[in-house]
Amino acid sequence: MEHDLTGKGIGIAFLDTGIFPHIDFDSRILAFKDFINHIDVPYDNNGHGTHTAGIAAGNGECSYGRYQGVAPEAFIISLKVLDQYGNGDKDLVLDALNWILVHHKQYGIRIVNISVGTTEKDYHIHKKLIDAVERVWDAGLVVVAAAGNMGPKPGSVTAPGSSRKVITVGSSDMITSALPISGRGPTRECISKPDIVAPGDSVVSCAVRQGRYTAKSGTSMSTPKVSGGIALLLEKYPWLTNVEIKSRLLETAKDLGLPHNQQGRGLFQLNKFLA
């Protein structure tokens, strides 16, 4: 499914389980590409992708604004790389990243939200994933990736969030909680990660039933909060580069007093980030 790009919203590409055409997305799903089953119309047989897209870009219409996403005018480009169980082949993720390189100008994609990750079992596969997201970053796009839910051990940030270039997001309320699953650094290359943290516990967003919402937890939920904030910033200042945006993100974070490999620079502060 493809549409002509209209309006002034910023395009966010989501690599996830797909997207359900929830009313909160109105007509802003610009493109849907299914790398799993090759179905042409938007669908989500898991719910994770719909949830993350709602956090970043839902307009909250069905909840009278209560569950509005961060950037309710952003355009959505949904790339289904995970199946109904949330599993996927790394080659399909690589295919999706290459698709973005080809189509990002056509759909106005400025941000790539990757709320998925993999632990390092095969270094060569791991490196392919890192190299691919860094090619997208080097093309000028802002790549925002989850730190993963494999914490709290050091070195538990998943790929591609372990890339030194991309913006890696941990969960601020799942670092020292009873379930401290937010991934933490350092990475294999001794890079301190995550870069920043945002709330990720029991976040309410769009469900795969029309007009319904559901709560989910994890760094997957923290990541689109940052992606949505970046979309708002780019609506105000579209000339900013990904490097400038990352720098601004780190400079405006609130230090939580935790080690850098747990919190990065600290808590994402949307209002300060946009000021």
PDB file of C-alpha atoms in Angstrom:
ATOM      1  CA  MET A   1       0.000   0.000   0.000  1.00  0.00           C
ATOM      2  CA  GLU A   2       1.423   3.383  -1.007  1.00  0.00           C
ATOM      3  CA  HIS A   3       0.165   6.961  -0.908  1.00  0.00           C
ATOM      4  CA  ASP A   4       1.421  10.267  -2.215  1.00  0.00           C
ATOM      5  CA  LEU A   5       3.258  12.214   0.458  1.00  0.00           C
ATOM      6  CA  THR A   6       1.189  15.220   1.530  1.00  0.00           C
ATOM      7  CA  GLY A   7       1.209  17.562   4.486  1.00  0.00           C
ATOM      8  CA  LYS A   8       4.015  18.718   6.730  1.00  0.00           C
ATOM      9  CA  GLY A   9       4.286  15.798   9.143  1.00  0.00           C
ATOM     10  CA  ILE A  10       7.586  14.019   9.660  1.00  0.00           C
ATOM     11  CA  GLY A  11       7.810  10.422   8.452  1.00  0.00           C
ATOM     12  CA  ILE A  12       8.710   7.756  11.013  1.00  0.00           C
ATOM     13  CA  ALA A  13       9.534   4.254   9.788  1.00  0.00           C
ATOM     14  CA  PHE A  14       8.790   1.449  12.261  1.00  0.00           C
ATOM     15  CA  LEU A  15      10.549  -1.904  11.955  1.00  0.00           C
ATOM     16  CA  ASP A  16       8.191  -4.110  13.916  1.00  0.00           C
ATOM     17  CA  THR A  17       5.295  -6.584  13.746  1.00  0.00           C
ATOM     18  CA  GLY A  18       3.227  -4.433  11.388  1.00  0.00           C
ATOM     19  CA  ILE A  19       0.386  -2.054  12.119  1.00  0.00           C
ATOM     20  CA  PHE A  20      -3.354  -2.275  12.675  1.00  0.00           C
ATOM     21  CA  PRO A  21      -5.227   0.634  11.036  1.00  0.00           C
ATOM     22  CA  HIS A  22      -6.449   2.026  14.347  1.00  0.00           C
ATOM     23  CA  ILE A  23      -8.610   5.143  14.067  1.00  0.00           C
ATOM     24  CA  ASP A  24      -5.926   7.046  16.006  1.00  0.00           C
ATOM     25  CA  PHE A  25      -3.711   6.801  12.915  1.00  0.00           C
ATOM     26  CA  ASP A  26      -6.443   8.309  10.653  1.00  0.00           C
ATOM     27  CA  SER A  27      -4.955   8.563   7.132  1.00  0.00           C
ATOM     28  CA  ARG A  28      -1.310   8.895   8.184  1.00  0.00           C
ATOM     29  CA  ILE A  29      -0.131   5.350   7.356  1.00  0.00           C
ATOM     30  CA  LEU A  30       1.756   6.328   4.206  1.00  0.00           C
ATOM     31  CA  ALA A  31       3.257   2.949   3.399  1.00  0.00           C
ATOM     32  CA  PHE A  32       3.121  -0.656   4.587  1.00  0.00           C
ATOM     33  CA  LYS A  33       5.647  -3.277   3.518  1.00  0.00           C
ATOM     34  CA  ASP A  34       5.314  -6.859   4.702  1.00  0.00           C
ATOM     35  CA  PHE A  35       8.638  -8.712   4.613  1.00  0.00           C
ATOM     36  CA  ILE A  36       7.136 -11.790   6.340  1.00  0.00           C
ATOM     37  CA  ASN A  37       3.960 -12.800   4.466  1.00  0.00           C
ATOM     38  CA  HIS A  38       4.011 -10.252   1.614  1.00  0.00           C
ATOM     39  CA  ILE A  39       0.478  -9.021   2.274  1.00  0.00           C
ATOM     40  CA  ASP A  40      -0.331  -5.644   0.732  1.00  0.00           C
ATOM     41  CA  VAL A  41      -2.751  -4.178   3.279  1.00  0.00           C
ATOM     42  CA  PRO A  42      -1.715  -3.058   6.792  1.00  0.00           C
ATOM     43  CA  TYR A  43      -2.146  -5.657   9.547  1.00  0.00           C
ATOM     44  CA  ASP A  44      -0.543  -6.650  12.825  1.00  0.00           C
ATOM     45  CA  ASN A  45      -0.962 -10.210  14.072  1.00  0.00           C
ATOM     46  CA  ASN A  46       1.009  -9.524  17.254  1.00  0.00           C
ATOM     47  CA  GLY A  47       0.172  -6.005  18.477  1.00  0.00           C
ATOM     48  CA  HIS A  48       3.682  -4.812  19.295  1.00  0.00           C
ATOM     49  CA  GLY A  49       4.077  -2.676  16.168  1.00  0.00           C
ATOM     50  CA  THR A  50       0.680  -1.022  16.571  1.00  0.00           C
ATOM     51  CA  HIS A  51       1.521  -0.219  20.177  1.00  0.00           C
ATOM     52  CA  THR A  52       4.887   1.375  19.403  1.00  0.00           C
ATOM     53  CA  ALA A  53       3.436   3.400  16.506  1.00  0.00           C
ATOM     54  CA  GLY A  54       0.677   4.667  18.796  1.00  0.00           C
ATOM     55  CA  ILE A  55       3.186   5.830  21.404  1.00  0.00           C
ATOM     56  CA  ALA A  56       5.028   7.881  18.811  1.00  0.00           C
ATOM     57  CA  ALA A  57       2.233   8.999  16.507  1.00  0.00           C
ATOM     58  CA  GLY A  58      -1.299   8.119  17.675  1.00  0.00           C
ATOM     59  CA  ASN A  59      -3.626  11.116  17.835  1.00  0.00           C
ATOM     60  CA  GLY A  60      -5.633   9.795  20.802  1.00  0.00           C
ATOM     61  CA  GLU A  61      -8.984  10.353  19.083  1.00  0.00           C
ATOM     62  CA  CYS A  62     -10.675   7.300  20.592  1.00  0.00           C
ATOM     63  CA  SER A  63      -9.579   8.250  24.107  1.00  0.00           C
ATOM     64  CA  TYR A  64     -10.442  11.948  23.755  1.00  0.00           C
ATOM     65  CA  GLY A  65      -6.718  12.715  23.868  1.00  0.00           C
ATOM     66  CA  ARG A  66      -5.926  10.713  26.986  1.00  0.00           C
ATOM     67  CA  TYR A  67      -3.653   8.279  25.131  1.00  0.00           C
ATOM     68  CA  GLN A  68      -2.349  10.647  22.491  1.00  0.00           C
ATOM     69  CA  GLY A  69       1.092   9.861  21.110  1.00  0.00           C
ATOM     70  CA  VAL A  70       3.997  12.268  21.290  1.00  0.00           C
ATOM     71  CA  ALA A  71       3.787  13.426  17.650  1.00  0.00           C
ATOM     72  CA  PRO A  72       0.125  13.065  16.600  1.00  0.00           C
ATOM     73  CA  GLU A  73       0.684  14.542  13.128  1.00  0.00           C
ATOM     74  CA  ALA A  74       3.655  12.373  12.173  1.00  0.00           C
ATOM     75  CA  PHE A  75       3.375  10.087   9.166  1.00  0.00           C
ATOM     76  CA  ILE A  76       3.786   6.343   9.657  1.00  0.00           C
ATOM     77  CA  ILE A  77       5.725   3.959   7.444  1.00  0.00           C
ATOM     78  CA  SER A  78       5.276   0.414   8.773  1.00  0.00           C
ATOM     79  CA  LEU A  79       7.752  -2.298   7.827  1.00  0.00           C
ATOM     80  CA  LYS A  80       6.724  -5.730   9.082  1.00  0.00           C
ATOM     81  CA  VAL A  81       9.884  -7.708   9.900  1.00  0.00           C
ATOM     82  CA  LEU A  82       8.533  -9.752  12.844  1.00  0.00           C
ATOM     83  CA  ASP A  83       5.924 -12.525  12.836  1.00  0.00           C
ATOM     84  CA  GLN A  84       2.926 -13.138  15.117  1.00  0.00           C
ATOM     85  CA  TYR A  85       5.257 -14.339  17.876  1.00  0.00           C
ATOM     86  CA  GLY A  86       7.542 -11.317  17.662  1.00  0.00           C
ATOM     87  CA  ASN A  87      10.295 -13.340  15.997  1.00  0.00           C
ATOM     88  CA  GLY A  88      12.112 -12.420  12.821  1.00  0.00           C
ATOM     89  CA  ASP A  89      14.990 -13.219  10.532  1.00  0.00           C
ATOM     90  CA  LYS A  90      17.912 -10.821  10.639  1.00  0.00           C
ATOM     91  CA  ASP A  91      18.076 -10.898   6.841  1.00  0.00           C
ATOM     92  CA  LEU A  92      14.574  -9.429   6.701  1.00  0.00           C
ATOM     93  CA  VAL A  93      15.678  -6.586   8.974  1.00  0.00           C
ATOM     94  CA  LEU A  94      18.561  -5.973   6.565  1.00  0.00           C
ATOM     95  CA  ASP A  95      16.095  -5.980   3.654  1.00  0.00           C
ATOM     96  CA  ALA A  96      13.898  -3.450   5.465  1.00  0.00           C
ATOM     97  CA  LEU A  97      16.844  -1.147   6.163  1.00  0.00           C
ATOM     98  CA  ASN A  98      17.834  -1.310   2.502  1.00  0.00           C
ATOM     99  CA  TRP A  99      14.206  -0.515   1.544  1.00  0.00           C
ATOM    100  CA  ILE A 100      14.429   2.614   3.707  1.00  0.00           C
ATOM    101  CA  LEU A 101      17.601   3.723   1.931  1.00  0.00           C
ATOM    102  CA  VAL A 102      15.783   3.446  -1.403  1.00  0.00           C
ATOM    103  CA  HIS A 103      12.423   4.958  -0.380  1.00  0.00           C
ATOM    104  CA  HIS A 104      13.112   7.462   2.423  1.00  0.00           C
ATOM    105  CA  LYS A 105      12.839  10.528   0.197  1.00  0.00           C
ATOM    106  CA  GLN A 106       9.627   9.278  -1.413  1.00  0.00           C
ATOM    107  CA  TYR A 107       7.877   8.989   1.950  1.00  0.00           C
ATOM    108  CA  GLY A 108       9.613  11.780   3.831  1.00  0.00           C
ATOM    109  CA  ILE A 109      11.198   9.360   6.304  1.00  0.00           C
ATOM    110  CA  ARG A 110      13.419  11.257   8.728  1.00  0.00           C
ATOM    111  CA  ILE A 111      13.310   8.849  11.669  1.00  0.00           C
ATOM    112  CA  VAL A 112      13.696   5.067  11.905  1.00  0.00           C
ATOM    113  CA  ASN A 113      12.258   3.505  15.091  1.00  0.00           C
ATOM    114  CA  ILE A 114      13.686   0.057  15.868  1.00  0.00           C
ATOM    115  CA  SER A 115      11.965  -1.389  18.930  1.00  0.00           C
ATOM    116  CA  VAL A 116      13.493  -4.802  18.251  1.00  0.00           C
ATOM    117  CA  GLY A 117      16.870  -6.274  19.021  1.00  0.00           C
ATOM    118  CA  THR A 118      18.975  -9.383  19.109  1.00  0.00           C
ATOM    119  CA  THR A 119      21.675 -10.681  21.383  1.00  0.00           C
ATOM    120  CA  GLU A 120      25.086 -11.389  19.929  1.00  0.00           C
ATOM    121  CA  LYS A 121      25.404 -15.088  19.155  1.00  0.00           C
ATOM    122  CA  ASP A 122      27.154 -14.840  15.808  1.00  0.00           C
ATOM    123  CA  TYR A 123      29.513 -11.880  15.560  1.00  0.00           C
ATOM    124  CA  HIS A 124      29.329 -11.726  11.753  1.00  0.00           C
ATOM    125  CA  ILE A 125      25.510 -11.487  11.769  1.00  0.00           C
ATOM    126  CA  HIS A 126      25.730  -8.946  14.585  1.00  0.00           C
ATOM    127  CA  LYS A 127      28.187  -6.830  12.582  1.00  0.00           C
ATOM    128  CA  LYS A 128      25.970  -6.976   9.458  1.00  0.00           C
ATOM    129  CA  LEU A 129      23.104  -5.537  11.477  1.00  0.00           C
ATOM    130  CA  ILE A 130      25.254  -2.777  12.949  1.00  0.00           C
ATOM    131  CA  ASP A 131      26.727  -1.908   9.553  1.00  0.00           C
ATOM    132  CA  ALA A 132      23.238  -1.710   8.028  1.00  0.00           C
ATOM    133  CA  VAL A 133      21.815   0.716  10.604  1.00  0.00           C
ATOM    134  CA  GLU A 134      24.942   2.833  10.367  1.00  0.00           C
ATOM    135  CA  ARG A 135      24.476   3.102   6.589  1.00  0.00           C
ATOM    136  CA  VAL A 136      20.979   4.437   7.280  1.00  0.00           C
ATOM    137  CA  TRP A 137      22.423   6.870   9.834  1.00  0.00           C
ATOM    138  CA  ASP A 138      25.125   7.975   7.395  1.00  0.00           C
ATOM    139  CA  ALA A 139      22.379   8.669   4.822  1.00  0.00           C
ATOM    140  CA  GLY A 140      21.176  11.396   7.204  1.00  0.00           C
ATOM    141  CA  LEU A 141      18.288   9.632   8.926  1.00  0.00           C
ATOM    142  CA  VAL A 142      17.823   9.569  12.698  1.00  0.00           C
ATOM    143  CA  VAL A 143      17.926   5.965  13.901  1.00  0.00           C
ATOM    144  CA  VAL A 144      16.407   5.350  17.351  1.00  0.00           C
ATOM    145  CA  ALA A 145      16.846   1.832  18.740  1.00  0.00           C
ATOM    146  CA  ALA A 146      15.803   0.065  21.925  1.00  0.00           C
ATOM    147  CA  ALA A 147      18.453  -0.995  24.435  1.00  0.00           C
ATOM    148  CA  GLY A 148      16.610  -4.310  24.783  1.00  0.00           C
ATOM    149  CA  ASN A 149      15.153  -6.168  27.754  1.00  0.00           C
ATOM    150  CA  MET A 150      18.110  -8.439  28.509  1.00  0.00           C
ATOM    151  CA  GLY A 151      19.405  -6.492  31.557  1.00  0.00           C
ATOM    152  CA  PRO A 152      20.574  -5.961  34.175  1.00  0.00           C
ATOM    153  CA  LYS A 153      23.948  -7.572  33.421  1.00  0.00           C
ATOM    154  CA  PRO A 154      26.649  -5.351  31.869  1.00  0.00           C
ATOM    155  CA  GLY A 155      26.971  -5.781  28.114  1.00  0.00           C
ATOM    156  CA  SER A 156      23.279  -6.631  27.704  1.00  0.00           C
ATOM    157  CA  VAL A 157      22.346  -3.942  25.146  1.00  0.00           C
ATOM    158  CA  THR A 158      20.977  -5.701  22.072  1.00  0.00           C
ATOM    159  CA  ALA A 159      21.859  -5.028  18.436  1.00  0.00           C
ATOM    160  CA  PRO A 160      21.330  -2.740  16.600  1.00  0.00           C
ATOM    161  CA  GLY A 161      21.093  -0.567  19.738  1.00  0.00           C
ATOM    162  CA  SER A 162      24.739  -1.413  20.393  1.00  0.00           C
ATOM    163  CA  SER A 163      25.801   0.744  17.433  1.00  0.00           C
ATOM    164  CA  ARG A 164      27.927   3.685  18.529  1.00  0.00           C
ATOM    165  CA  LYS A 165      26.201   6.018  16.055  1.00  0.00           C
ATOM    166  CA  VAL A 166      22.483   5.461  16.609  1.00  0.00           C
ATOM    167  CA  ILE A 167      20.416   6.804  19.512  1.00  0.00           C
ATOM    168  CA  THR A 168      19.909   3.964  21.991  1.00  0.00           C
ATOM    169  CA  VAL A 169      17.041   4.203  24.474  1.00  0.00           C
ATOM    170  CA  GLY A 170      16.702   2.393  27.788  1.00  0.00           C
ATOM    171  CA  SER A 171      13.729   2.318  30.152  1.00  0.00           C
ATOM    172  CA  SER A 172      14.024   4.813  33.008  1.00  0.00           C
ATOM    173  CA  ASP A 173      11.590   2.895  35.236  1.00  0.00           C
ATOM    174  CA  MET A 174      13.065  -0.525  34.500  1.00  0.00           C
ATOM    175  CA  ILE A 175      16.671   0.137  35.509  1.00  0.00           C
ATOM    176  CA  THR A 176      16.542  -0.219  39.295  1.00  0.00           C
ATOM    177  CA  SER A 177      12.985  -1.518  39.683  1.00  0.00           C
ATOM    178  CA  ALA A 178      11.976  -4.968  40.927  1.00  0.00           C
ATOM    179  CA  LEU A 179      12.327  -6.093  37.307  1.00  0.00           C
ATOM    180  CA  PRO A 180      15.467  -4.258  36.103  1.00  0.00           C
ATOM    181  CA  ILE A 181      15.434  -5.598  32.531  1.00  0.00           C
ATOM    182  CA  SER A 182      16.605  -2.491  30.668  1.00  0.00           C
ATOM    183  CA  GLY A 183      19.732  -3.364  28.683  1.00  0.00           C
ATOM    184  CA  ARG A 184      22.961  -1.740  29.714  1.00  0.00           C
ATOM    185  CA  GLY A 185      26.487  -1.329  28.378  1.00  0.00           C
ATOM    186  CA  PRO A 186      29.272  -1.347  27.722  1.00  0.00           C
ATOM    187  CA  THR A 187      29.087  -2.843  24.235  1.00  0.00           C
ATOM    188  CA  ARG A 188      31.574  -5.288  22.735  1.00  0.00           C
ATOM    189  CA  GLU A 189      33.458  -2.248  21.386  1.00  0.00           C
ATOM    190  CA  CYS A 190      33.485  -0.693  24.897  1.00  0.00           C
ATOM    191  CA  ILE A 191      30.958   1.985  23.923  1.00  0.00           C
ATOM    192  CA  SER A 192      28.889   3.295  26.812  1.00  0.00           C
ATOM    193  CA  LYS A 193      25.179   2.638  26.191  1.00  0.00           C
ATOM    194  CA  PRO A 194      22.291   3.482  26.351  1.00  0.00           C
ATOM    195  CA  ASP A 195      22.405   7.131  25.304  1.00  0.00           C
ATOM    196  CA  ILE A 196      19.210   8.152  27.100  1.00  0.00           C
ATOM    197  CA  VAL A 197      16.277   6.652  28.994  1.00  0.00           C
ATOM    198  CA  ALA A 198      12.508   7.214  28.935  1.00  0.00           C
ATOM    199  CA  PRO A 199       9.560   5.637  30.788  1.00  0.00           C
ATOM    200  CA  GLY A 200       8.707   2.163  29.515  1.00  0.00           C
ATOM    201  CA  ASP A 201       6.689   0.423  32.233  1.00  0.00           C
ATOM    202  CA  SER A 202       2.953  -0.154  31.673  1.00  0.00           C
ATOM    203  CA  VAL A 203       2.646   2.316  28.796  1.00  0.00           C
ATOM    204  CA  VAL A 204      -0.882   2.529  27.351  1.00  0.00           C
ATOM    205  CA  SER A 205      -1.205   2.765  23.577  1.00  0.00           C
ATOM    206  CA  CYS A 206      -3.195   1.506  20.584  1.00  0.00           C
ATOM    207  CA  ALA A 207      -4.394  -2.107  20.514  1.00  0.00           C
ATOM    208  CA  VAL A 208      -5.280  -4.282  17.511  1.00  0.00           C
ATOM    209  CA  ARG A 209      -8.982  -3.771  18.151  1.00  0.00           C
ATOM    210  CA  GLN A 210     -10.629  -0.668  16.772  1.00  0.00           C
ATOM    211  CA  GLY A 211     -10.879   2.060  19.379  1.00  0.00           C
ATOM    212  CA  ARG A 212      -9.165  -0.019  22.072  1.00  0.00           C
ATOM    213  CA  TYR A 213      -5.957   0.487  24.012  1.00  0.00           C
ATOM    214  CA  THR A 214      -3.630  -1.790  25.939  1.00  0.00           C
ATOM    215  CA  ALA A 215      -0.617  -1.534  28.255  1.00  0.00           C
ATOM    216  CA  LYS A 216       2.806  -2.967  27.442  1.00  0.00           C
ATOM    217  CA  SER A 217       6.214  -2.668  29.084  1.00  0.00           C
ATOM    218  CA  GLY A 218       9.833  -2.643  27.967  1.00  0.00           C
ATOM    219  CA  THR A 219      12.465  -0.565  26.227  1.00  0.00           C
ATOM    220  CA  SER A 220      10.344  -1.032  23.085  1.00  0.00           C
ATOM    221  CA  MET A 221       7.868   1.386  24.662  1.00  0.00           C
ATOM    222  CA  SER A 222      10.559   3.874  25.725  1.00  0.00           C
ATOM    223  CA  THR A 223      12.026   4.120  22.226  1.00  0.00           C
ATOM    224  CA  PRO A 224       9.020   5.602  20.333  1.00  0.00           C
ATOM    225  CA  LYS A 225       8.650   8.279  23.000  1.00  0.00           C
ATOM    226  CA  VAL A 226      12.037   9.572  21.908  1.00  0.00           C
ATOM    227  CA  SER A 227      11.238   9.053  18.208  1.00  0.00           C
ATOM    228  CA  GLY A 228       8.043  11.076  18.628  1.00  0.00           C
ATOM    229  CA  GLY A 229       9.922  13.850  20.379  1.00  0.00           C
ATOM    230  CA  ILE A 230      12.436  13.994  17.538  1.00  0.00           C
ATOM    231  CA  ALA A 231       9.556  14.222  15.051  1.00  0.00           C
ATOM    232  CA  LEU A 232       8.207  17.270  16.908  1.00  0.00           C
ATOM    233  CA  LEU A 233      11.667  18.854  16.876  1.00  0.00           C
ATOM    234  CA  LEU A 234      12.018  18.260  13.130  1.00  0.00           C
ATOM    235  CA  GLU A 235       8.593  19.803  12.526  1.00  0.00           C
ATOM    236  CA  LYS A 236       9.968  22.973  14.139  1.00  0.00           C
ATOM    237  CA  TYR A 237      13.515  22.784  12.767  1.00  0.00           C
ATOM    238  CA  PRO A 238      13.551  20.524   9.677  1.00  0.00           C
ATOM    239  CA  TRP A 239      17.129  21.478   8.778  1.00  0.00           C
ATOM    240  CA  LEU A 240      18.659  19.818  11.847  1.00  0.00           C
ATOM    241  CA  THR A 241      21.018  16.902  11.166  1.00  0.00           C
ATOM    242  CA  ASN A 242      20.914  13.582  12.995  1.00  0.00           C
ATOM    243  CA  VAL A 243      24.195  14.430  14.732  1.00  0.00           C
ATOM    244  CA  GLU A 244      22.795  17.776  15.938  1.00  0.00           C
ATOM    245  CA  ILE A 245      19.621  16.068  17.162  1.00  0.00           C
ATOM    246  CA  LYS A 246      21.557  13.435  19.091  1.00  0.00           C
ATOM    247  CA  SER A 247      23.716  16.119  20.680  1.00  0.00           C
ATOM    248  CA  ARG A 248      20.653  18.147  21.700  1.00  0.00           C
ATOM    249  CA  LEU A 249      19.023  15.011  23.110  1.00  0.00           C
ATOM    250  CA  LEU A 250      21.997  14.283  25.345  1.00  0.00           C
ATOM    251  CA  GLU A 251      22.470  17.891  26.435  1.00  0.00           C
ATOM    252  CA  THR A 252      18.852  18.250  27.599  1.00  0.00           C
ATOM    253  CA  ALA A 253      18.569  14.922  29.468  1.00  0.00           C
ATOM    254  CA  LYS A 254      18.076  14.909  33.233  1.00  0.00           C
ATOM    255  CA  ASP A 255      20.823  13.162  35.173  1.00  0.00           C
ATOM    256  CA  LEU A 256      19.274  10.491  37.406  1.00  0.00           C
ATOM    257  CA  GLY A 257      22.481   9.946  39.324  1.00  0.00           C
ATOM    258  CA  LEU A 258      23.010   6.445  37.975  1.00  0.00           C
ATOM    259  CA  PRO A 259      26.050   4.986  36.191  1.00  0.00           C
ATOM    260  CA  HIS A 260      26.335   5.995  32.549  1.00  0.00           C
ATOM    261  CA  ASN A 261      25.956   2.388  31.360  1.00  0.00           C
ATOM    262  CA  GLN A 262      22.545   2.272  33.031  1.00  0.00           C
ATOM    263  CA  GLN A 263      21.035   5.681  32.287  1.00  0.00           C
ATOM    264  CA  GLY A 264      23.180   7.150  29.515  1.00  0.00           C
ATOM    265  CA  ARG A 265      22.952  10.924  29.892  1.00  0.00           C
ATOM    266  CA  GLY A 266      19.729  10.520  31.828  1.00  0.00           C
ATOM    267  CA  LEU A 267      15.972  10.973  31.449  1.00  0.00           C
ATOM    268  CA  PHE A 268      14.484  12.266  28.202  1.00  0.00           C
ATOM    269  CA  GLN A 269      12.894  15.687  28.852  1.00  0.00           C
ATOM    270  CA  LEU A 270      10.579  16.519  25.966  1.00  0.00           C
ATOM    271  CA  ASN A 271       9.837  20.144  26.854  1.00  0.00           C
ATOM    272  CA  LYS A 272      13.487  20.995  27.406  1.00  0.00           C
ATOM    273  CA  PHE A 273      14.430  19.125  24.220  1.00  0.00           C
ATOM    274  CA  LEU A 274      11.969  21.222  22.199  1.00  0.00           C
ATOM    275  CA  ALA A 275      12.658  24.558  23.890  1.00  0.00           C
TER     276      ALA A 275
END
